[in-house]
Short mmCIF file of C-alpha atoms in Angstrom, two decimals:
data_model
loop_
_atom_site.label_atom_id
_atom_site.label_comp_id
_atom_site.label_asym_id
_atom_site.label_seq_id
_atom_site.Cartn_x
_atom_site.Cartn_y
_atom_site.Cartn_z
CA MET A 1 20.15 16.64 26.98
CA ARG A 2 21.43 18.52 23.95
CA LEU A 3 19.60 18.64 20.67
CA GLY A 4 20.93 17.01 17.53
CA HIS A 5 22.88 20.02 16.15
CA SER A 6 24.67 22.44 18.48
CA ALA A 7 25.39 24.99 15.74
CA PRO A 8 22.55 27.48 15.28
CA ALA A 9 20.78 27.46 11.94
CA VAL A 10 20.36 30.84 10.25
CA LEU A 11 17.46 30.93 7.81
CA GLU A 12 16.68 33.70 5.33
CA VAL A 13 12.89 34.00 5.05
CA GLY A 14 11.61 36.35 2.33
CA PRO A 15 10.96 38.49 0.53
CA VAL A 16 12.02 36.33 -2.43
CA VAL A 17 13.46 33.03 -1.16
CA VAL A 18 13.62 30.74 1.86
CA ARG A 19 17.13 29.35 2.28
CA LEU A 20 19.61 28.17 4.88
CA LEU A 21 22.50 30.56 5.53
CA SER A 22 24.47 28.57 8.12
CA GLY A 23 24.53 25.18 9.78
CA PRO A 24 24.60 21.72 8.21
CA GLN A 25 22.70 21.59 4.94
CA ALA A 26 19.31 19.87 5.20
CA ASP A 27 16.74 19.11 2.55
CA ALA A 28 16.40 21.87 -0.03
CA VAL A 29 13.22 23.93 0.10
CA PRO A 30 11.21 23.34 -3.09
CA SER A 31 10.68 26.69 -4.77
CA ALA A 32 6.96 26.06 -5.32
CA VAL A 33 6.47 25.45 -1.60
CA ALA A 34 8.51 28.50 -0.60
CA ASP A 35 6.69 30.72 -3.10
CA ALA A 36 3.29 29.55 -1.84
CA ALA A 37 4.29 30.04 1.80
CA LEU A 38 5.56 33.57 1.19
CA LEU A 39 2.59 34.61 -0.94
CA GLY A 40 0.08 33.18 1.53
CA ILE A 41 1.78 34.11 4.78
CA ASP A 42 -1.15 36.33 5.83
CA ASP A 43 -3.78 33.70 4.95
CA THR A 44 -4.97 30.49 6.61
CA VAL A 45 -5.08 28.27 3.50
CA VAL A 46 -3.01 28.47 0.32
CA LEU A 47 -2.73 26.42 -2.87
CA VAL A 48 0.48 24.41 -3.32
CA GLU A 49 0.68 22.86 -6.78
CA ASP A 50 -3.11 23.18 -7.07
CA ARG A 51 -3.79 21.53 -3.69
CA PRO A 52 -4.99 23.40 -0.58
CA ALA A 53 -2.64 23.47 2.40
CA GLY A 54 -2.90 25.07 5.83
CA VAL A 55 -0.44 27.95 6.02
CA GLU A 56 0.70 27.17 9.58
CA ASP A 57 1.41 23.53 8.72
CA LEU A 58 3.08 24.60 5.47
CA TRP A 59 5.51 26.90 7.29
CA ALA A 60 6.26 24.25 9.91
CA SER A 61 7.14 21.63 7.30
CA LEU A 62 9.04 24.14 5.17
CA ILE A 63 11.30 25.23 8.05
CA ALA A 64 11.79 21.65 9.25
CA GLY A 65 12.84 20.67 5.74
CA ALA A 66 15.24 23.58 5.50
CA VAL A 67 17.04 23.33 8.85
CA GLY A 68 16.40 19.77 10.02
CA ARG A 69 14.17 18.57 12.82
CA ARG A 70 16.65 18.62 15.70
CA ARG A 71 18.26 22.01 16.15
CA GLU A 72 19.46 23.79 19.28
CA SER A 73 18.57 27.25 17.99
CA VAL A 74 17.32 28.96 14.85
CA VAL A 75 17.79 32.56 13.70
CA ILE A 76 15.16 33.88 11.25
CA VAL A 77 16.33 36.74 8.99
CA HIS A 78 13.16 38.46 7.78
CA PRO A 79 12.26 41.54 5.66
CA SER A 80 12.68 44.65 7.79
CA ARG A 81 9.17 45.99 7.17
CA TRP A 82 7.34 42.76 7.87
CA PRO A 83 4.57 43.32 10.44
CA PRO A 84 4.86 41.50 13.78
CA ALA A 85 2.11 39.02 12.84
CA ARG A 86 4.16 37.66 9.93
CA ILE A 87 7.29 37.38 12.02
CA ALA A 88 5.35 35.62 14.76
CA ARG A 89 3.91 33.11 12.28
CA VAL A 90 7.37 32.11 11.04
CA CYS A 91 8.87 32.03 14.55
CA THR A 92 6.01 29.90 15.83
CA ALA A 93 6.60 27.45 12.99
CA ALA A 94 10.31 27.31 13.82
CA GLY A 95 9.43 26.81 17.49
CA GLY A 96 8.17 23.34 16.59
CA ILE A 97 11.73 22.12 15.99
CA THR A 98 13.71 24.14 18.53
CA PRO A 99 13.05 25.85 21.87
CA ARG A 100 15.15 28.87 20.90
CA VAL A 101 14.11 31.08 17.99
CA THR A 102 15.43 34.58 17.28
CA ALA A 103 14.01 36.95 14.65
CA VAL A 104 16.44 39.41 13.04
CA SER A 105 15.59 41.98 10.35
CA ARG A 106 17.54 42.13 7.09
CA ARG A 107 18.66 45.60 8.17
CA GLU A 108 20.26 44.24 11.33
CA TRP A 109 21.87 41.35 9.50
CA LEU A 110 23.34 43.54 6.77
CA LEU A 111 24.69 46.14 9.20
CA ARG A 112 26.47 43.37 11.06
CA HIS A 113 27.61 41.14 8.20
CA ALA A 114 27.80 43.16 4.97
CA GLY A 115 30.74 45.36 5.97
CA ALA A 116 28.53 48.45 5.80
CA ASP A 117 27.49 51.10 8.27
CA VAL A 118 24.70 52.52 6.08
CA VAL A 119 22.15 50.30 4.32
CA VAL A 120 19.49 51.31 1.79
CA GLU A 121 16.69 48.74 1.52
CA ILE A 122 14.41 48.80 -1.52
CA ASP A 123 10.92 47.31 -1.32
CA SER A 124 7.71 47.81 -3.25
CA GLU A 125 6.70 51.07 -1.52
CA PHE A 126 9.70 52.60 0.24
CA MET A 127 13.45 52.98 0.18
CA THR A 128 14.70 52.84 3.77
CA VAL A 129 18.03 54.38 4.80
CA SER A 130 19.44 52.98 8.06
CA ASP A 131 22.49 52.96 10.24
CA ARG A 132 22.80 51.29 13.64
CA ARG A 133 20.91 54.10 15.32
CA SER A 134 18.14 55.37 13.08
CA SER A 135 16.13 54.89 9.89
CA THR A 136 14.44 57.09 7.31
CA MET A 137 11.80 55.83 4.88
CA VAL A 138 11.52 57.55 1.49
CA SER A 139 8.44 56.98 -0.64
CA ARG A 140 9.15 55.46 -4.05
CA ARG A 141 6.39 57.68 -5.45
CA ASP A 142 8.61 60.70 -4.88
CA PRO A 143 9.59 61.84 -8.41
CA ALA A 144 13.11 62.51 -7.10
CA VAL A 145 13.36 59.42 -4.91
CA SER A 146 17.06 58.76 -5.54
CA ASP A 147 17.99 62.35 -4.70
CA ALA A 148 15.88 62.17 -1.54
CA VAL A 149 17.65 58.96 -0.50
CA VAL A 150 21.04 60.57 -1.10
CA ASP A 151 19.96 63.52 1.06
CA ALA A 152 19.18 61.02 3.83
CA VAL A 153 22.50 59.22 3.38
CA LEU A 154 24.75 62.29 3.37
CA PRO A 155 24.57 63.18 7.10
CA LEU A 156 25.56 59.59 7.93
CA ARG A 157 28.38 59.36 5.41
CA ALA A 158 29.94 62.52 6.82
CA ARG A 159 31.32 60.30 9.57
CA ASP A 160 33.17 57.97 7.18
CA ALA A 161 32.85 58.46 3.43
CA THR A 162 35.24 55.59 2.60
CA VAL A 163 32.86 52.71 3.36
CA PRO A 164 30.49 51.98 0.45
CA VAL A 165 26.76 52.41 1.02
CA ALA A 166 25.10 48.99 0.91
CA ILE A 167 22.07 48.75 -1.40
CA ASP A 168 19.72 45.83 -0.72
CA ALA A 169 17.37 45.16 -3.65
CA PRO A 170 16.28 41.52 -3.30
CA HIS A 171 13.75 41.73 -6.15
CA GLU A 172 15.41 41.71 -9.56
CA ALA A 173 12.65 44.05 -10.74
CA ASP A 174 14.31 46.72 -8.59
CA ALA A 175 17.75 46.30 -10.15
CA ALA A 176 17.32 49.38 -12.35
CA LEU A 177 16.35 51.52 -9.36
CA ALA A 178 19.37 50.20 -7.46
CA ARG A 179 21.63 51.24 -10.35
CA GLU A 180 19.97 54.66 -10.49
CA LEU A 181 20.61 55.13 -6.78
CA GLY A 182 24.22 54.03 -7.19
CA ASP A 183 24.68 56.64 -9.92
CA ALA A 184 23.09 59.35 -7.74
CA LEU A 185 25.40 58.46 -4.84
CA ARG A 186 28.43 58.52 -7.13
CA ASP A 187 27.44 61.96 -8.42
CA ARG A 188 27.61 63.18 -4.81
CA GLY A 189 31.02 61.61 -4.23
CA LEU A 190 29.84 58.43 -2.47
CA SER A 191 30.54 54.83 -3.41
CA SER A 192 28.02 52.02 -3.13
CA ARG A 193 27.59 48.32 -3.76
CA ARG A 194 24.62 46.03 -4.08
CA VAL A 195 24.41 43.48 -1.29
CA GLY A 196 22.18 40.68 -0.12
CA VAL A 197 21.77 38.43 2.88
CA GLU A 198 24.71 36.06 2.43
CA PRO A 199 25.90 33.10 4.50
CA SER A 200 28.10 34.06 7.43
CA PRO A 201 31.49 32.30 7.72
CA ARG A 202 31.04 31.85 11.48
CA PRO A 203 28.13 31.82 13.94
CA SER A 204 26.49 35.20 14.27
CA PRO A 205 26.63 37.01 17.63
CA LEU A 206 22.87 37.14 17.23
CA SER A 207 22.83 33.36 17.09
CA ARG A 208 25.04 32.99 20.14
CA LEU A 209 22.78 35.35 22.05
CA ALA A 210 19.76 33.30 21.05
CA ALA A 211 21.42 30.13 22.30
CA ARG A 212 21.89 31.66 25.76
CA ARG A 213 18.26 32.76 26.06
CA PRO A 214 15.59 30.77 27.90
CA PRO A 215 13.36 28.65 25.66
CA ARG A 216 11.03 31.19 24.07
CA VAL A 217 10.44 32.93 20.78
CA LEU A 218 12.22 36.28 20.50
CA ILE A 219 10.71 38.72 18.04
CA GLY A 220 12.37 41.98 17.12
CA SER A 221 15.77 43.56 17.60
CA VAL A 222 18.06 41.35 19.68
CA ALA A 223 21.70 42.36 19.58
CA LEU A 224 21.68 45.71 17.85
CA VAL A 225 20.54 48.83 19.64
CA PRO A 226 17.10 50.05 18.59
CA VAL A 227 16.58 52.92 16.22
CA ALA A 228 17.20 56.08 18.20
CA VAL A 229 15.25 59.31 18.19
CA ALA A 230 17.98 61.23 16.33
CA ALA A 231 16.73 62.15 12.84
CA LEU A 232 18.65 61.02 9.80
CA ILE A 233 17.75 64.14 7.89
CA ARG A 234 19.15 67.07 9.86
CA LEU A 235 16.90 70.12 9.71
CA GLY A 236 18.75 72.77 11.67
CA GLY A 237 20.29 70.19 14.02
CA GLY A 238 23.91 69.58 14.88
CA PRO A 239 26.09 66.70 13.74
CA ALA A 240 24.94 63.21 14.58
CA ALA A 241 26.31 61.63 17.72
CA PRO A 242 28.61 58.60 17.37
CA ALA A 243 26.79 55.33 16.94
CA ALA A 244 26.26 53.28 20.07
CA PRO A 245 28.11 49.95 20.41
CA ALA A 246 26.38 47.10 18.62
CA ASP A 247 26.20 44.98 21.77
CA ARG A 248 24.58 47.62 23.93
CA PRO A 249 21.59 46.12 25.79
CA LEU A 250 18.19 46.95 24.47
CA GLY A 251 16.46 49.70 26.40
CA ALA A 252 19.66 51.14 27.85
CA ASP A 253 19.07 54.88 28.00
CA GLU A 254 17.12 54.75 24.75
CA GLY A 255 13.65 55.97 23.88
CA PRO A 256 11.25 53.78 21.91
CA PRO A 257 12.56 52.84 18.45
CA VAL A 258 11.44 55.20 15.68
CA VAL A 259 11.78 55.68 11.95
CA HIS A 260 11.45 58.86 9.92
CA ILE A 261 9.09 58.69 6.95
CA VAL A 262 9.91 60.93 4.00
CA GLU A 263 6.76 61.35 1.90
CA GLY A 264 6.63 64.02 -0.78
CA ARG A 265 7.74 67.27 0.84
CA VAL A 266 7.60 66.23 4.50
CA VAL A 267 9.41 64.07 7.05
CA VAL A 268 7.65 62.74 10.16
CA GLU A 269 8.83 60.57 13.05
CA VAL A 270 6.76 57.44 13.76
CA PRO A 271 7.22 54.31 15.92
CA ALA A 272 9.49 51.78 14.24
CA SER A 273 7.30 48.77 15.03
CA TRP A 274 4.13 50.27 13.49
CA SER A 275 3.05 49.31 9.97
CA VAL A 276 3.07 51.96 7.24
CA ALA A 277 0.51 52.03 4.42
CA ARG A 278 -0.56 54.53 1.80
CA VAL A 279 -4.32 55.16 1.56
CA THR A 280 -5.34 56.39 -1.89
CA GLY A 281 -8.97 55.25 -2.19
CA GLY A 282 -12.21 55.83 -0.34
CA PRO A 283 -13.41 59.06 1.27
CA GLY A 284 -11.08 61.70 2.63
CA SER A 285 -7.60 62.79 1.72
CA ARG A 286 -4.93 60.61 0.24
CA ARG A 287 -2.68 59.95 3.18
CA VAL A 288 -0.06 57.82 4.86
CA GLN A 289 -1.48 55.66 7.65
CA VAL A 290 0.77 54.28 10.40
CA THR A 291 -0.90 51.64 12.59
CA ALA A 292 0.08 50.08 15.92
CA PRO A 293 0.97 46.37 15.66
CA ASP A 294 -1.33 45.27 18.49
CA ASP A 295 -4.33 47.59 18.06
CA PRO A 296 -5.72 48.67 14.66
CA HIS A 297 -7.57 51.53 16.38
CA LEU A 298 -4.30 53.23 17.32
CA ALA A 299 -3.06 54.96 14.19
CA LEU A 300 -1.44 58.09 12.80
CA HIS A 301 -2.71 59.71 9.59
CA ILE A 302 -0.39 62.08 7.73
CA THR A 303 -1.44 64.33 4.85
CA GLN A 304 0.13 67.30 3.15
CA SER A 305 -0.78 69.98 0.63
CA PHE A 306 1.09 72.73 -1.14
CA ALA A 307 0.18 76.08 0.47
CA PRO A 308 2.78 78.74 -0.38
CA GLY A 309 2.23 81.97 1.50
CA GLY A 310 -0.63 80.55 3.53
CA THR A 311 -1.38 81.35 7.16
CA LEU A 312 -2.94 79.37 9.99
CA ALA A 313 -5.89 81.76 9.99
CA GLU A 314 -6.51 81.00 6.31
CA ALA A 315 -6.17 77.27 6.99
CA ALA A 316 -8.70 77.53 9.82
CA GLU A 317 -11.18 79.41 7.62
CA SER A 318 -10.76 76.86 4.82
CA LEU A 319 -11.44 74.06 7.28
CA ARG A 320 -14.53 75.82 8.64
CA ARG A 321 -15.99 76.10 5.14
CA ALA A 322 -15.21 72.48 4.29
CA ILE A 323 -16.55 71.18 7.60
CA GLY A 324 -19.74 73.18 7.11
CA ALA A 325 -20.46 71.12 4.01
CA GLN A 326 -20.18 67.83 5.92
CA PRO A 327 -22.85 66.04 7.99
CA PRO A 328 -23.27 67.58 11.45
CA GLY A 329 -21.32 65.98 14.27
CA VAL A 330 -18.55 64.42 12.16
CA PHE A 331 -16.00 67.24 12.49
CA VAL A 332 -16.20 69.11 15.78
CA ASP A 333 -14.26 71.35 18.18
CA VAL A 334 -12.40 73.40 15.58
CA ARG A 335 -9.80 75.55 17.33
CA PRO A 336 -8.12 78.05 15.00
CA GLU A 337 -5.36 78.83 17.54
CA ASP A 338 -4.11 75.85 19.53
CA GLN A 339 -0.87 74.32 20.81
CA VAL A 340 0.11 70.68 20.26
CA ALA A 341 3.52 69.34 21.31
CA GLY A 342 4.76 72.92 21.56
CA ARG A 343 3.65 73.89 18.04
CA ARG A 344 0.98 76.30 16.84
CA ALA A 345 -1.77 74.43 15.05
CA VAL A 346 -5.38 74.44 13.98
CA THR A 347 -7.01 71.48 15.72
CA TYR A 348 -10.30 69.63 15.44
CA ARG A 349 -11.78 66.21 16.08
CA GLU A 350 -13.20 63.76 13.55
CA MET A 351 -15.87 61.50 15.06
CA ARG A 352 -16.39 58.10 13.45
CA PRO A 353 -18.22 55.00 14.76
CA GLY A 354 -16.00 53.44 17.41
CA ARG A 355 -13.09 55.83 16.94
CA VAL A 356 -12.04 59.45 17.14
CA ILE A 357 -9.26 61.20 15.20
CA ARG A 358 -7.69 64.32 16.67
CA TRP A 359 -6.23 66.45 13.89
CA SER A 360 -3.44 69.01 14.12
CA VAL A 361 -2.89 71.22 11.07
CA MET A 362 0.42 73.08 10.84
CA LEU A 363 2.17 75.30 8.33
CA GLU A 364 5.80 74.51 7.59
CA GLY A 365 7.36 76.65 4.86
CA SER A 366 5.18 76.26 1.79
CA THR A 367 3.54 73.05 3.01
CA ARG A 368 0.44 72.47 5.10
CA ILE A 369 0.98 69.32 7.19
CA SER A 370 -1.90 67.55 8.92
CA VAL A 371 -1.35 64.84 11.52
CA GLY A 372 -4.35 62.83 12.68
CA CYS A 373 -4.16 60.72 15.85
CA GLU A 374 -6.72 57.92 15.98
CA SER A 375 -7.92 55.96 19.00
CA ARG A 376 -11.08 54.56 20.50
CA PRO A 377 -13.20 57.14 22.32
CA GLY A 378 -11.82 57.62 25.81
CA ALA A 379 -8.57 55.77 24.99
CA GLU A 380 -6.57 58.75 23.72
CA ALA A 381 -3.73 58.02 26.17
CA GLY A 382 -2.67 55.06 24.03
CA ILE A 383 -1.83 57.28 21.04
CA ARG A 384 -0.62 60.37 22.89
CA ALA A 385 3.15 59.72 22.86
CA ALA A 386 3.27 58.73 19.18
CA CYS A 387 0.95 61.61 18.29
CA GLU A 388 3.02 64.27 20.02
CA ALA A 389 6.25 62.90 18.53
CA ALA A 390 4.76 63.01 15.03
CA VAL A 391 3.45 66.56 15.44
CA ARG A 392 6.69 67.75 17.02
CA SER A 393 8.87 66.21 14.29
CA ALA A 394 6.81 67.05 11.17
CA ARG A 395 8.97 69.18 8.88
CA GLU A 396 9.07 70.34 5.28
CA LEU A 397 11.96 69.11 3.16
CA ARG A 398 13.14 72.07 1.14
CA GLU A 399 15.93 70.45 -0.85
CA THR A 400 14.68 67.07 -1.99
CA GLY A 401 13.47 68.42 -5.33
CA ALA A 402 9.90 67.25 -4.76
CA GLN A 403 7.38 69.64 -6.23
CA GLY A 404 3.70 69.76 -6.93
CA ASN A 405 1.40 67.19 -5.42
CA GLY A 406 3.98 64.99 -3.72
CA SER A 407 1.80 62.20 -2.41
CA SER A 408 -0.90 63.23 0.06
CA GLU A 409 -3.42 65.85 -0.96
CA ARG A 410 -6.05 67.78 0.94
CA VAL A 411 -9.59 67.18 -0.37
CA SER A 412 -12.15 69.86 0.62
CA GLY A 413 -10.30 70.33 3.90
CA THR A 414 -11.52 67.03 5.37
CA GLU A 415 -8.43 65.09 6.28
CA SER A 416 -9.69 61.54 6.75
CA GLY A 417 -12.61 59.17 6.68
CA ARG A 418 -11.99 55.50 6.09
#
């Protein structure tokens, strides 16, 4: 037996609105309900017009009101940097009205439907440059953020400079930054246009794929190939390879999806599905923390400091002095000459209750880069691949214009400590 509507419903969910993009129009989503659901998506109870409501029930009723209660399939278009738990909450709510739910990031939707092959997404912390194969995240705290984004765009536009770069700034508060980026692109000979997630004139290939799937919730990339290991910012590499076809099956001759984080003076490769946060308070260095979606004890910590003319021997001696001022047994096994992922590094371990962080300290140009790899004691295998990829890929950006402190600073040589 078929469900009431054969056409798939495509629903934009966040970061600003919840609205139907395709399929027969159902009841409109009241803005107060949508705002409460989006603001409270990580909670269990939220206030809706001064009354408490369960978040799971709220999302279920919101989606049913938006798309109707009898639907063959639903496609959820969600913010690209949403963590898996948020996506799962929305997909589970949609699963109450249809057996087939597909989650698609804004990045995937825009690359397929906005007539663009390069998209720049602006959110509260990062500007993310993506094509069909790879992504680079640039910190908004970078004093030259627009120039850094242009530097990330240029290697991609070399393939076809005639197609405008798509700029996705869903929050009106970011309109000025979007204009600034457009001006910076124009100064480098590139055109751009501001885009959003707009209704599609015909069913999306993503929707058709979802309709053919067995009844289950699909979370993540569905029709587009995952982000490949090729870096967007070329540091001594050759030209980028042609993009893979959009309908290439997931996992076909590809490594795990990755993104490249640009923070201050450095770029580092991290898993695409891991959440990225900036740690600025508490003990230890200011740092970027990248955490696995299914285990908070698997994480990468990335710090940097300006060290022109420094040597590894000097870095090792500085660490020895700093560690000597700390409680015994916290920082151990300092090795002034070590090899990690084929790179020379000073290494040591940071021992904390229930976890251990293995640090690799490298010199790259005028920057000291530290990568910490966190896991539970005895479970280092779970972080090894991501750790080695981060250490191997960590590079100084010499032409982004970032100077001074950048973002992450070394404090007394101790690189972490949450």
